[in-house]
Coordinates of C-alpha atoms in Angstrom, one line a residue:
M1002 CA -7.2 -32.6 7.4
F1003 CA -5.5 -33.2 4.0
S1004 CA -8.6 -32.0 2.2
Y1005 CA -8.5 -28.8 4.4
L1006 CA -4.9 -28.0 3.6
R1007 CA -5.5 -28.7 0.0
E1008 CA -8.2 -26.2 -0.1
R1009 CA -6.2 -23.6 1.8
F1010 CA -3.4 -24.0 -0.8
T1011 CA -5.8 -24.1 -3.8
R1012 CA -7.3 -20.7 -2.5
H1013 CA -3.7 -19.3 -1.8
L1014 CA -2.9 -20.0 -5.3
R1015 CA -5.9 -18.5 -6.7
E1016 CA -5.4 -15.4 -4.7
R1017 CA -1.8 -15.2 -5.9
S1018 CA -2.8 -15.5 -9.5
R1019 CA -5.4 -12.8 -9.1
R1020 CA -2.5 -10.5 -7.5
R1021 CA -0.3 -11.1 -10.3
A1022 CA -3.1 -10.2 -12.9
R1023 CA -3.7 -6.9 -11.2
L1024 CA -3.2 -3.9 -13.2
V1025 CA -3.2 -1.3 -10.5
S1026 CA -1.9 -2.0 -7.1
K1027 CA -3.3 -0.8 -3.9
D1028 CA -0.8 2.1 -3.7
G1029 CA -1.6 3.2 -7.3
R1030 CA 1.3 1.9 -9.2
C1031 CA 0.5 0.4 -12.6
N1032 CA 1.6 -3.2 -13.3
I1033 CA 2.3 -3.0 -17.0
E1034 CA 5.3 -3.5 -19.2
F1035 CA 5.9 -2.6 -22.9
G1036 CA 7.3 -4.9 -25.3
N1037 CA 8.7 -4.8 -28.9
V1038 CA 8.5 -1.0 -28.9
E1039 CA 9.5 0.0 -32.4
Q1040 CA 10.8 3.5 -31.5
S1041 CA 14.3 3.9 -30.4
R1042 CA 15.1 4.6 -26.8
F1043 CA 16.8 7.8 -28.0
V1044 CA 13.4 9.4 -28.2
F1045 CA 13.4 9.5 -24.4
L1046 CA 16.4 11.8 -24.6
I1047 CA 14.5 14.3 -26.6
D1048 CA 12.3 14.9 -23.6
I1049 CA 15.2 14.8 -21.1
W1050 CA 13.4 16.8 -18.5
T1051 CA 10.6 14.2 -18.2
T1052 CA 12.9 11.4 -18.3
I1053 CA 15.1 12.7 -15.4
L1054 CA 11.9 13.5 -13.4
D1055 CA 10.7 10.0 -13.9
L1056 CA 14.0 8.2 -12.7
K1057 CA 14.3 6.9 -9.3
W1058 CA 16.1 8.7 -6.7
R1059 CA 19.1 6.4 -6.9
Y1060 CA 19.7 7.0 -10.5
K1061 CA 18.8 10.7 -10.2
M1062 CA 21.5 11.2 -7.5
T1063 CA 24.0 9.3 -9.5
I1064 CA 23.4 11.5 -12.5
F1065 CA 23.6 14.6 -10.2
I1066 CA 26.9 13.6 -8.7
S1067 CA 28.3 12.6 -12.0
A1068 CA 27.5 15.7 -13.9
F1069 CA 29.2 18.0 -11.4
L1070 CA 32.3 15.7 -10.8
G1071 CA 32.5 15.0 -14.7
S1072 CA 32.4 18.7 -15.5
W1073 CA 35.0 19.7 -12.9
F1074 CA 37.4 16.9 -14.0
L1075 CA 36.9 17.7 -17.7
F1076 CA 37.6 21.2 -17.2
G1077 CA 40.5 20.5 -14.9
L1078 CA 42.0 18.6 -17.8
L1079 CA 41.5 21.5 -20.1
W1080 CA 43.2 23.9 -17.7
Y1081 CA 46.1 21.5 -17.3
V1082 CA 46.4 21.5 -21.1
V1083 CA 46.5 25.2 -21.3
A1084 CA 49.0 25.3 -18.7
Y1085 CA 51.1 22.7 -20.4
I1086 CA 50.9 24.3 -23.9
H1087 CA 51.9 27.7 -22.4
K1088 CA 54.7 26.0 -20.4
D1089 CA 53.5 27.3 -17.0
L1090 CA 54.2 24.0 -15.2
P1091 CA 57.1 23.7 -12.9
E1092 CA 58.9 20.9 -15.0
F1093 CA 59.4 23.4 -17.8
N1094 CA 61.5 25.7 -15.4
P1095 CA 59.8 29.0 -16.3
S1096 CA 61.7 32.1 -15.9
I1097 CA 61.2 34.7 -13.2
N1098 CA 59.7 37.1 -15.9
H1099 CA 57.2 34.4 -17.1
T1100 CA 53.5 35.2 -16.8
P1101 CA 51.4 32.1 -16.7
C1102 CA 47.9 31.9 -18.0
V1103 CA 46.7 30.8 -14.5
E1104 CA 48.6 31.6 -11.5
N1105 CA 49.7 28.7 -9.1
I1106 CA 48.8 25.8 -11.4
N1107 CA 51.5 23.2 -10.6
G1108 CA 49.8 19.9 -11.8
L1109 CA 46.8 18.1 -12.5
T1110 CA 45.5 18.4 -8.9
S1111 CA 45.7 22.0 -8.9
A1112 CA 44.2 22.3 -12.2
F1113 CA 41.2 20.3 -10.8
L1114 CA 40.9 22.5 -7.9
F1115 CA 41.0 25.7 -10.1
S1116 CA 38.1 24.1 -12.2
L1117 CA 36.2 23.5 -9.0
E1118 CA 36.8 27.0 -7.7
T1119 CA 35.7 28.5 -11.1
Q1120 CA 32.6 26.5 -11.6
V1121 CA 31.1 26.8 -8.1
T1122 CA 32.3 30.4 -7.9
I1123 CA 34.2 29.8 -4.6
G1124 CA 37.2 32.2 -5.4
Y1125 CA 39.8 31.6 -2.8
G1126 CA 42.1 34.1 -4.6
F1127 CA 45.1 32.0 -4.7
R1128 CA 44.7 30.9 -8.3
C1129 CA 43.5 33.3 -11.0
V1130 CA 43.4 33.8 -14.7
T1131 CA 45.8 36.4 -16.1
E1132 CA 45.4 38.5 -19.2
Q1133 CA 48.5 36.7 -20.8
C1134 CA 46.5 34.4 -23.1
A1135 CA 43.0 34.6 -24.7
T1136 CA 42.5 30.8 -24.7
A1137 CA 42.4 31.0 -20.8
I1138 CA 39.9 33.8 -20.9
F1139 CA 37.7 32.0 -23.3
L1140 CA 37.8 28.8 -21.3
L1141 CA 36.9 30.7 -18.2
I1142 CA 33.8 32.1 -19.8
F1143 CA 32.8 28.8 -21.3
Q1144 CA 33.0 27.0 -18.0
S1145 CA 31.2 29.7 -16.2
I1146 CA 28.2 29.6 -18.7
L1147 CA 28.1 25.8 -18.7
G1148 CA 28.4 25.6 -14.9
V1149 CA 25.3 27.9 -14.6
I1150 CA 23.4 25.6 -17.0
I1151 CA 24.3 22.3 -15.1
N1152 CA 23.5 24.0 -11.8
S1153 CA 20.1 25.2 -13.1
F1154 CA 19.1 22.0 -14.6
M1155 CA 20.2 19.6 -11.9
C1156 CA 19.1 21.7 -8.9
G1157 CA 15.7 22.4 -10.9
A1158 CA 15.3 18.6 -11.4
I1159 CA 15.9 17.9 -7.7
L1160 CA 13.5 20.6 -6.6
A1161 CA 10.9 19.5 -9.1
K1162 CA 11.2 15.8 -7.9
I1163 CA 10.7 16.7 -4.2
S1164 CA 7.8 19.0 -4.9
R1165 CA 5.9 16.6 -7.3
S1166 CA 2.2 16.3 -6.6
K1167 CA 2.8 12.6 -6.5
N1168 CA 4.2 12.8 -3.0
R1169 CA 1.1 14.7 -2.0
A1170 CA -0.9 11.8 -3.1
K1171 CA 0.6 9.5 -0.7
T1172 CA -1.4 11.4 2.0
I1173 CA -4.7 10.3 0.5
T1174 CA -5.7 6.9 1.5
F1175 CA -8.6 4.6 0.5
S1176 CA -10.3 1.9 2.6
R1177 CA -8.8 -1.6 2.1
N1178 CA -12.1 -3.0 1.0
A1179 CA -15.2 -1.9 -0.8
V1180 CA -18.7 -2.8 0.5
I1181 CA -22.1 -3.4 -0.9
S1182 CA -25.1 -2.5 1.2
K1183 CA -28.3 -0.5 1.0
R1184 CA -28.0 3.3 1.2
G1185 CA -31.1 5.5 0.8
G1186 CA -33.2 2.6 -0.1
K1187 CA -30.8 1.6 -3.1
L1188 CA -28.1 -1.0 -3.3
C1189 CA -24.8 0.7 -3.5
L1190 CA -21.2 0.0 -3.7
L1191 CA -19.4 2.1 -1.1
I1192 CA -15.7 3.1 -0.6
R1193 CA -14.1 5.2 2.1
V1194 CA -11.4 7.9 1.2
A1195 CA -9.7 10.3 3.6
N1196 CA -7.3 13.2 3.4
L1197 CA -4.6 12.8 6.0
R1198 CA -3.5 16.4 5.9
K1199 CA -5.5 19.4 7.0
S1200 CA -4.8 21.2 3.7
L1201 CA -7.6 20.8 1.1
L1202 CA -7.7 19.4 -2.4
I1203 CA -9.3 21.9 -4.4
G1204 CA -11.8 20.8 -7.2
S1205 CA -11.6 17.1 -6.3
H1206 CA -13.4 14.8 -8.7
I1207 CA -14.0 11.1 -8.1
Y1208 CA -14.6 8.5 -10.7
G1209 CA -13.9 4.8 -11.4
K1210 CA -13.1 2.3 -14.2
L1211 CA -14.2 -1.2 -14.2
L1212 CA -11.6 -3.3 -16.1
K1213 CA -12.8 -6.7 -17.3
T1214 CA -12.4 -9.1 -20.2
T1215 CA -15.4 -9.0 -22.8
I1216 CA -16.3 -10.7 -26.0
T1217 CA -17.9 -8.6 -28.5
P1218 CA -20.8 -9.9 -30.7
E1219 CA -18.3 -10.3 -33.4
G1220 CA -16.3 -12.7 -31.4
E1221 CA -13.5 -10.3 -30.7
T1222 CA -11.9 -10.7 -27.1
I1223 CA -11.0 -7.4 -25.4
I1224 CA -8.8 -7.6 -22.5
L1225 CA -8.9 -4.8 -19.9
D1226 CA -12.1 -3.5 -21.4
Q1227 CA -13.0 -0.2 -19.5
V1228 CA -16.4 0.6 -18.3
N1229 CA -17.2 3.9 -16.7
I1230 CA -18.2 3.7 -13.0
E1231 CA -19.9 6.9 -11.6
F1232 CA -19.1 7.7 -7.9
V1233 CA -21.0 10.3 -5.9
V1234 CA -21.4 11.7 -2.4
D1235 CA -24.4 13.3 -0.9
A1236 CA -23.3 16.6 -2.4
G1237 CA -22.2 15.2 -5.8
N1238 CA -18.8 14.2 -7.2
E1239 CA -17.6 17.6 -8.2
N1240 CA -15.8 20.1 -5.9
L1241 CA -15.8 18.0 -2.7
F1242 CA -15.2 19.5 0.7
F1243 CA -12.5 17.1 1.4
I1244 CA -11.7 18.0 5.1
S1245 CA -12.9 14.8 6.6
P1246 CA -13.2 11.2 5.4
L1247 CA -15.7 10.8 2.8
T1248 CA -17.8 7.6 1.9
I1249 CA -18.4 7.7 -1.8
Y1250 CA -20.8 5.2 -3.4
H1251 CA -21.9 3.8 -6.7
I1252 CA -25.6 3.1 -7.2
I1253 CA -26.3 -0.3 -8.6
D1254 CA -29.0 0.3 -11.0
K1255 CA -30.0 -1.3 -14.4
N1256 CA -27.2 0.6 -15.9
S1257 CA -24.5 -0.7 -13.5
P1258 CA -22.3 -3.4 -14.5
F1259 CA -22.8 -4.8 -11.0
F1260 CA -26.6 -5.2 -11.6
H1261 CA -26.5 -8.8 -12.6
M1262 CA -24.0 -9.7 -9.9
A1263 CA -25.2 -11.6 -6.7
A1264 CA -23.5 -12.3 -3.2
E1265 CA -23.0 -15.9 -4.3
T1266 CA -21.4 -15.3 -7.7
L1267 CA -19.3 -12.2 -6.8
L1268 CA -16.1 -14.1 -6.0
Q1269 CA -16.4 -16.0 -9.3
Q1270 CA -16.4 -12.7 -11.3
D1271 CA -13.2 -11.5 -12.9
F1272 CA -12.8 -7.7 -12.8
E1273 CA -10.9 -4.9 -11.3
L1274 CA -12.3 -1.8 -10.1
V1275 CA -10.0 1.2 -10.4
V1276 CA -11.0 4.4 -8.5
F1277 CA -9.4 7.7 -9.2
L1278 CA -9.4 11.0 -7.2
D1279 CA -8.2 14.0 -9.1
G1280 CA -7.7 17.4 -7.4
T1281 CA -5.4 20.5 -7.0
V1282 CA -3.1 20.9 -4.1
E1283 CA -4.1 23.9 -2.1
A1284 CA -0.4 24.8 -1.2
T1285 CA 1.2 24.4 -4.6
S1286 CA -1.7 24.8 -7.1
A1287 CA -0.3 21.6 -8.7
T1288 CA -2.7 18.9 -9.9
C1289 CA -2.5 15.4 -8.5
Q1290 CA -4.2 12.0 -9.0
V1291 CA -4.7 9.3 -6.6
R1292 CA -5.7 5.9 -7.6
T1293 CA -6.4 2.4 -6.1
S1294 CA -8.1 -0.7 -7.2
Y1295 CA -10.4 -3.4 -5.9
I1296 CA -10.6 -7.1 -6.9
P1297 CA -13.6 -9.4 -6.2
E1298 CA -12.0 -10.7 -3.0
E1299 CA -11.8 -7.1 -1.7
V1300 CA -15.5 -6.4 -2.3
L1301 CA -17.5 -7.4 0.8
W1302 CA -21.3 -8.0 0.1
G1303 CA -23.6 -7.2 2.9
Y1304 CA -21.4 -4.8 5.0
R1305 CA -21.2 -1.1 5.7
F1306 CA -18.3 1.0 7.2
A1307 CA -18.2 1.6 10.9
P1308 CA -18.7 5.3 12.2
I1309 CA -15.5 7.2 12.2
V1310 CA -16.3 10.8 13.0
S1311 CA -17.5 11.9 16.6
K1312 CA -17.9 15.0 18.5
T1313 CA -16.1 15.7 21.7
K1314 CA -17.2 17.5 24.8
E1315 CA -15.0 20.6 23.7
G1316 CA -17.0 20.9 20.6
K1317 CA -14.4 19.6 18.3
Y1318 CA -14.8 16.9 15.8
R1319 CA -12.7 13.9 16.1
V1320 CA -11.8 11.3 13.4
D1321 CA -10.9 7.9 14.7
F1322 CA -8.8 6.3 12.0
Q1323 CA -8.9 3.0 13.8
N1324 CA -12.3 2.4 12.2
F1325 CA -11.3 3.7 8.9
S1326 CA -11.5 0.2 7.1
K1327 CA -13.6 -1.5 9.8
T1328 CA -16.8 -3.0 8.5
V1329 CA -20.1 -4.0 10.0
A1330 CA -22.4 -6.8 8.8
V1331 CA -25.8 -5.5 7.8
E1332 CA -28.9 -7.0 6.4
T1333 CA -28.6 -6.6 2.5
P1334 CA -30.3 -8.2 -0.6
H1335 CA -28.3 -10.9 -2.1
C1336 CA -28.7 -9.2 -5.6
A1337 CA -29.7 -5.9 -7.0
L1338 CA -32.2 -7.6 -9.2
C1339 CA -33.9 -9.1 -6.2
L1340 CA -34.2 -5.6 -4.6
Y1341 CA -35.5 -4.1 -7.8
N1342 CA -38.3 -6.8 -8.2
E1343 CA -39.2 -6.5 -4.5
K1344 CA -39.7 -2.8 -4.8
E1345 CA -41.8 -3.3 -8.0
A1346 CA -43.9 -5.9 -6.4
K1347 CA -44.7 -3.6 -3.4
A1348 CA -45.4 -0.8 -5.8
K1349 CA -48.0 -2.9 -7.7
E1350 CA -49.7 -3.9 -4.3
K1351 CA -50.3 0.0 -3.5
K1352 CA -51.9 0.6 -6.9
G1353 CA -55.7 0.3 -7.4
Y1354 CA -57.3 -0.4 -10.7
D1355 CA -60.8 0.9 -11.8
N1356 CA -62.9 -1.1 -14.2
P1357 CA -65.3 1.4 -15.9
G1358 CA -67.5 -1.5 -17.2
F1359 CA -68.2 -2.7 -13.7
V1360 CA -71.9 -2.1 -12.5
L1361 CA -73.1 -2.7 -9.1
S1362 CA -76.4 -4.3 -9.0
E1363 CA -78.5 -4.3 -5.8
V1364 CA -80.2 -7.7 -4.6
N1365 CA -83.5 -7.3 -2.6
E1366 CA -83.5 -9.6 0.2
T1367 CA -86.9 -11.0 1.3
S1368 CA -87.7 -12.3 4.7
D1369 CA -90.6 -14.6 3.6
T1370 CA -89.8 -18.2 3.8
K1371 CA -92.0 -20.8 2.3
M1372 CA -92.7 -24.1 4.1

């Protein structure tokens, strides 16, 4: 009992360490941080538009509210200063013939309300600028122009955040596991991907990167070395008709990094397979990228995916997502090299070899027998 619990605990720690070392999470987020960056953080303010778009919603809404409230309050103070300098406030006891710069500003609160009405163009008509002083007219023009700029920038940032193709990528899902089995007489690594919307992704392209630690002949250790992994479907990996779930596969041949792996040694490998799907959203024409990753524990050797598409009596095609990540055990060679050698041996058996130097000599048999 104690040895069993110790084995479970050791396996759990090993899985946790692998999850911590993962570069790309299952939902596509990158687990990486930058340290000791020499450039100042003010460089992010140069590209303020991208910085605002990359912010989380709570920070974006804080900036959105602060921008409007701050500008209203700042110009409210300026309107109060104008009224104070022109002695329009009640504490100065203006005469009956006195014409104020702004009608009906009696204090800081009314100045804030006038600033709010001016910037958002409400125009209740109770407070208004007169032609008495040029300062008030200039301040009105300046606030109107700045208010349009703030409205355009902040509302555009909110709209761009909502309509980002990153949200469209959330409706593209990959199978929890990748499987390795025979397909078309070849050993392949298969992954299932589905589009949860009926709108298509135009010009879709699928490819992969195998991340692993390698040591060069010169002795240099390269962490996160990237190896290209080609994924195809039966019609190729370009311009996919992505209306129903697709099973993409990578052929494990001599050029594949999986060629020298076996079912017994797969879990001992240290790699991360990152799969990318690029496409253009049909509704908005914006490009998006979906990505996920698989570690050795998530690659099942000797399995295939269960059927997912069926045809109803009414003639419609039905996709059962209950079987989307379901796998079925199948007979599979325990390594790609074994399958390759087996095919090579069978091919040699079928071949015949002619020997031009071989001469058939006939032997005459006699029926006489000497006693």
